Amino acid sequence: MRKRHMSIADPQPARLFFTGLLLVAASGNNAAPAPPFVFSDQTEAAGFTHEGASFAAAAADFDGDGWPDLAVSNHGHILLFRNTQDGRFENVTNRGVFERADTHGLAWVDFNRDGWPDLYVSRGAELGRRDRANVLHINRQGKRFELAQLGPVLSNAPGRGRSAVPWDVDGDGKLDLFINNFVNDDNAQILAIYRPEGFVDLAEQYNWARVYASDVTVVPRRGGTLYVTHGHPRAGGRVWRLTRKDKFAPWSGRLSIPKQTETRATYVAAGDVDNDGDSDLYYVMRPRSGEGAVLADQTLRFLFLVSRKGVEKGFQLCATGKASLEFWKEGLPEPGIARLGERKHRLTHQPWHLSLESLMFQGEPEIAADETGLFLWRDAEGCLTAEFHGSPGELQSVGGRIRMKQSPESFEQWGTNPPPAETRNKLFIDDGDGFLEDSVGAGVDDPGPGNDAVFADFNNDGRLDLYVVNGGMFGNPTNRLYLNMGSGRFHDVTASAKAGGYKEGRGASVLVFDYDLDGDLDMFITNGFGPSPERDRGRYQLLRNDSDSGNWLRVQLKPTVSNSMGLGVRLVLQAGGFTQSRPVTAGTGAFATSWLPVHFGLNEEKTGTLTIHWPSGQTQIIPVKANTAIVATEPSPPDSGDIP
């Protein structure tokens, strides 16, 4: 039975206001064992038909009807979907001008402070070869989106944008913006600080300009907010703090960041998994580099990356019979990037069907020193040889797929840097003095390779569970759903919950939201992360939570003094003898900022007490009932009166 009982209320408590931070003591969680739950695939039923590249997804109620809508970045264009309230999503991309570009991260932010979520899109520079400005789409009450005229700070033209994370960095009550770039020798990070006359870039002043970060996880913590950088190959999951002199500096507290000589942190999720009031960290790891060739099921898949040291890369495939060939240049289909035989025949379309003994492969080509491409020919042994010749400024990567009718006799490759067999994710528990690793003990040391993760209470038992999105170099490893059993242990329920994701494509990101407003959390997963050819088969996946699970509470924040998104708010729910803490931050998944209500699971409890700490210093205490959605309006500051 699916819970659909919901009531809407704007609580007006007995004006009990006080200042100061409520310290949350961990209490014993004597909740009953969680009931079974399962997800059902609603992708087609919801109207999602996209198949191809994708990057990130972010949700917000952009038309003001109370239901969460959706924006998806497809690493080339944006799609906008309106929730039609009947389980379907309508493509309404025509409500704005969303031009094709190297689109990456998405952030729903109220830039003009009118209460309507605007959409900020981070765009890359097409591998650094050109300027490609970020763009802002201003929401005109959900009816249309207008392209804003941005100044040099928000436009970030040469930056190679990856994501944008809003946060009140300087504590003035206005939202600032981390504009995160793929930093190299000729660009820098932007820290856009709000000023009445417009945003100013203070990255240099704050010692942030040269920090490696494609994304940032903000972690409010007793003793000061922490900022965890990840995504960039050199970000390393480093933790930063803001000093009293308004300078970012490495945090010197206890945290053994994983050594990343061969691996890197692609994302860092934060959540209070042990209900002690402190946010814990989950590091999603994957290989620093991933290239090479893999032969499986009579199909050879390969990816070659340019080497700045001039290392030759290629393979030899001893096979005969019919085959089909497909090639990709820097992630996009490009049959002409391959040169066949001594005459350097170029393919005009793909897949190209031919025999591996074809005369097109005859003769070894003469390759000039400045010539780029993928060269294939049949060598003296009668085997197909391939050599990749790239250039950092002209040809960064080549991928391909050769499907054979017969199994090859032999295969070998050279010059490549294949990823390690596995990379283990890391869970760090905050004990108040620092972070202690407990990945193996907790049972969440997933081998990946991963791209995203999120903490969420999927079965409404009052404990945060964990979902991990995996994406291999070729093929899609199973995603993982770990159920929080309490006492520091998680249980892998991926198979029984039917949450493993698609085998096709390559996992990119996950968005957790209650799209049908039935009180349990659903998931939207993107599966088109590069490189090709896997990403070209990447479908969206909408997983509906069909649990007959515990009770719930949904809290929509309505600031009046604090920033309009409520970022920096701390919510504490006491129910059934234990306490849950939810700090409101921007990041809702890899490269994405959503604007959503705060969700609590209550297990079997019927009532509770919700304490809301607003950034303005005001505190509300609200009695709440199970299975309700409330709108919590920030109280006005008390009248200070005349000061003598």
PDB file of N, CA, C and O in Angstrom, residues 21 24 27 82 88 114 130-131 170 218 226 233 276 367 418 442 483 505 508 537 568 572 579 594 596 618 622:
ATOM      1  N   LEU A  21      23.045  27.738  19.510  1.00  0.00           N
ATOM      2  CA  LEU A  21      22.987  26.464  18.798  1.00  0.00           C
ATOM      3  C   LEU A  21      22.514  25.371  19.725  1.00  0.00           C
ATOM      4  O   LEU A  21      23.001  25.224  20.841  1.00  0.00           O
ATOM      5  N   VAL A  24      22.985  18.623  19.716  1.00  0.00           N
ATOM      6  CA  VAL A  24      22.185  17.427  19.558  1.00  0.00           C
ATOM      7  C   VAL A  24      22.918  16.244  20.157  1.00  0.00           C
ATOM      8  O   VAL A  24      23.983  15.862  19.688  1.00  0.00           O
ATOM      9  N   SER A  27      20.951   9.749  20.776  1.00  0.00           N
ATOM     10  CA  SER A  27      20.168   8.892  21.648  1.00  0.00           C
ATOM     11  C   SER A  27      20.050   7.525  21.022  1.00  0.00           C
ATOM     12  O   SER A  27      20.207   7.354  19.823  1.00  0.00           O
ATOM     13  N   ARG A  82       8.556  19.477 -16.866  1.00  0.00           N
ATOM     14  CA  ARG A  82       7.557  19.889 -15.872  1.00  0.00           C
ATOM     15  C   ARG A  82       6.829  18.660 -15.334  1.00  0.00           C
ATOM     16  O   ARG A  82       6.399  17.790 -16.097  1.00  0.00           O
ATOM     17  N   ARG A  88       3.932  11.654 -14.685  1.00  0.00           N
ATOM     18  CA  ARG A  88       4.627  11.932 -15.931  1.00  0.00           C
ATOM     19  C   ARG A  88       5.341  13.272 -15.858  1.00  0.00           C
ATOM     20  O   ARG A  88       5.038  14.121 -15.010  1.00  0.00           O
ATOM     21  N   ASP A 114      13.365  36.911  -6.150  1.00  0.00           N
ATOM     22  CA  ASP A 114      11.924  37.088  -6.306  1.00  0.00           C
ATOM     23  C   ASP A 114      11.143  35.850  -5.857  1.00  0.00           C
ATOM     24  O   ASP A 114       9.921  35.788  -6.018  1.00  0.00           O
ATOM     25  N   ARG A 130      38.293  26.953 -26.714  1.00  0.00           N
ATOM     26  CA  ARG A 130      37.590  28.208 -26.972  1.00  0.00           C
ATOM     27  C   ARG A 130      36.910  28.683 -25.698  1.00  0.00           C
ATOM     28  O   ARG A 130      36.731  27.921 -24.758  1.00  0.00           O
ATOM     29  N   ASP A 131      36.542  29.947 -25.675  1.00  0.00           N
ATOM     30  CA  ASP A 131      35.772  30.475 -24.558  1.00  0.00           C
ATOM     31  C   ASP A 131      34.327  30.009 -24.692  1.00  0.00           C
ATOM     32  O   ASP A 131      33.751  30.016 -25.783  1.00  0.00           O
ATOM     33  N   ASP A 170      30.605  34.941   3.086  1.00  0.00           N
ATOM     34  CA  ASP A 170      31.074  36.034   3.934  1.00  0.00           C
ATOM     35  C   ASP A 170      30.115  36.373   5.070  1.00  0.00           C
ATOM     36  O   ASP A 170      30.352  37.320   5.819  1.00  0.00           O
ATOM     37  N   VAL A 218      29.772  21.463   0.786  1.00  0.00           N
ATOM     38  CA  VAL A 218      29.792  22.317   1.968  1.00  0.00           C
ATOM     39  C   VAL A 218      29.318  21.493   3.162  1.00  0.00           C
ATOM     40  O   VAL A 218      28.250  20.878   3.113  1.00  0.00           O
ATOM     41  N   LEU A 226      33.178  23.340   6.861  1.00  0.00           N
ATOM     42  CA  LEU A 226      34.250  22.773   6.052  1.00  0.00           C
ATOM     43  C   LEU A 226      33.825  22.743   4.590  1.00  0.00           C
ATOM     44  O   LEU A 226      32.639  22.660   4.274  1.00  0.00           O
ATOM     45  N   PRO A 233      40.836  15.888 -11.284  1.00  0.00           N
ATOM     46  CA  PRO A 233      41.840  14.831 -11.048  1.00  0.00           C
ATOM     47  C   PRO A 233      42.838  15.169  -9.956  1.00  0.00           C
ATOM     48  O   PRO A 233      43.407  14.273  -9.337  1.00  0.00           O
ATOM     49  N   ASP A 276      24.200  11.631  15.336  1.00  0.00           N
ATOM     50  CA  ASP A 276      24.847  12.265  16.482  1.00  0.00           C
ATOM     51  C   ASP A 276      24.957  13.776  16.314  1.00  0.00           C
ATOM     52  O   ASP A 276      25.581  14.453  17.128  1.00  0.00           O
ATOM     53  N   ILE A 367      53.038   7.749 -41.736  1.00  0.00           N
ATOM     54  CA  ILE A 367      52.390   8.720 -40.855  1.00  0.00           C
ATOM     55  C   ILE A 367      53.364   9.858 -40.575  1.00  0.00           C
ATOM     56  O   ILE A 367      54.448   9.649 -40.019  1.00  0.00           O
ATOM     57  N   PRO A 418      45.911   1.422 -18.320  1.00  0.00           N
ATOM     58  CA  PRO A 418      44.613   0.901 -17.875  1.00  0.00           C
ATOM     59  C   PRO A 418      44.382   1.188 -16.400  1.00  0.00           C
ATOM     60  O   PRO A 418      45.334   1.277 -15.616  1.00  0.00           O
ATOM     61  N   ALA A 442      31.554  -0.706   8.268  1.00  0.00           N
ATOM     62  CA  ALA A 442      30.178  -0.327   7.960  1.00  0.00           C
ATOM     63  C   ALA A 442      29.616  -1.107   6.787  1.00  0.00           C
ATOM     64  O   ALA A 442      28.399  -1.126   6.579  1.00  0.00           O
ATOM     65  N   LEU A 483      21.392  -0.127   2.961  1.00  0.00           N
ATOM     66  CA  LEU A 483      20.400   0.195   3.973  1.00  0.00           C
ATOM     67  C   LEU A 483      21.085   0.365   5.321  1.00  0.00           C
ATOM     68  O   LEU A 483      21.829  -0.518   5.769  1.00  0.00           O
ATOM     69  N   GLY A 505      25.077   2.018 -21.070  1.00  0.00           N
ATOM     70  CA  GLY A 505      25.524   3.364 -20.770  1.00  0.00           C
ATOM     71  C   GLY A 505      26.632   3.377 -19.733  1.00  0.00           C
ATOM     72  O   GLY A 505      27.356   2.405 -19.538  1.00  0.00           O
ATOM     73  N   ALA A 508      26.330   8.331 -14.350  1.00  0.00           N
ATOM     74  CA  ALA A 508      26.851   9.679 -14.175  1.00  0.00           C
ATOM     75  C   ALA A 508      26.441  10.284 -12.841  1.00  0.00           C
ATOM     76  O   ALA A 508      27.283  10.719 -12.068  1.00  0.00           O
ATOM     77  N   ARG A 537      24.658   5.220 -25.296  1.00  0.00           N
ATOM     78  CA  ARG A 537      23.545   4.336 -24.990  1.00  0.00           C
ATOM     79  C   ARG A 537      22.967   4.630 -23.616  1.00  0.00           C
ATOM     80  O   ARG A 537      22.209   3.849 -23.061  1.00  0.00           O
ATOM     81  N   GLY A 568      22.044  27.094   4.885  1.00  0.00           N
ATOM     82  CA  GLY A 568      22.586  27.392   6.202  1.00  0.00           C
ATOM     83  C   GLY A 568      21.625  27.120   7.331  1.00  0.00           C
ATOM     84  O   GLY A 568      22.013  27.155   8.503  1.00  0.00           O
ATOM     85  N   VAL A 572      16.421  20.166  13.298  1.00  0.00           N
ATOM     86  CA  VAL A 572      16.620  19.071  14.245  1.00  0.00           C
ATOM     87  C   VAL A 572      15.256  18.511  14.606  1.00  0.00           C
ATOM     88  O   VAL A 572      14.394  19.231  15.101  1.00  0.00           O
ATOM     89  N   THR A 579      17.145  11.528  17.758  1.00  0.00           N
ATOM     90  CA  THR A 579      17.249  12.849  17.146  1.00  0.00           C
ATOM     91  C   THR A 579      17.874  12.748  15.762  1.00  0.00           C
ATOM     92  O   THR A 579      18.838  12.020  15.554  1.00  0.00           O
ATOM     93  N   SER A 594      19.967  21.404  -6.301  1.00  0.00           N
ATOM     94  CA  SER A 594      18.513  21.402  -6.379  1.00  0.00           C
ATOM     95  C   SER A 594      17.944  22.304  -5.298  1.00  0.00           C
ATOM     96  O   SER A 594      18.636  22.703  -4.360  1.00  0.00           O
ATOM     97  N   LEU A 596      14.818  21.891  -2.959  1.00  0.00           N
ATOM     98  CA  LEU A 596      13.785  20.929  -2.591  1.00  0.00           C
ATOM     99  C   LEU A 596      13.440  21.043  -1.110  1.00  0.00           C
ATOM    100  O   LEU A 596      14.242  21.536  -0.308  1.00  0.00           O
ATOM    101  N   GLN A 618      17.362  33.426  14.433  1.00  0.00           N
ATOM    102  CA  GLN A 618      16.075  33.049  14.999  1.00  0.00           C
ATOM    103  C   GLN A 618      15.956  31.530  15.122  1.00  0.00           C
ATOM    104  O   GLN A 618      16.550  30.785  14.328  1.00  0.00           O
ATOM    105  N   ILE A 622       8.592  23.677  16.701  1.00  0.00           N
ATOM    106  CA  ILE A 622       7.294  23.380  16.100  1.00  0.00           C
ATOM    107  C   ILE A 622       6.901  21.937  16.406  1.00  0.00           C
ATOM    108  O   ILE A 622       7.644  21.012  16.080  1.00  0.00           O
TER     109      ILE A 622
END
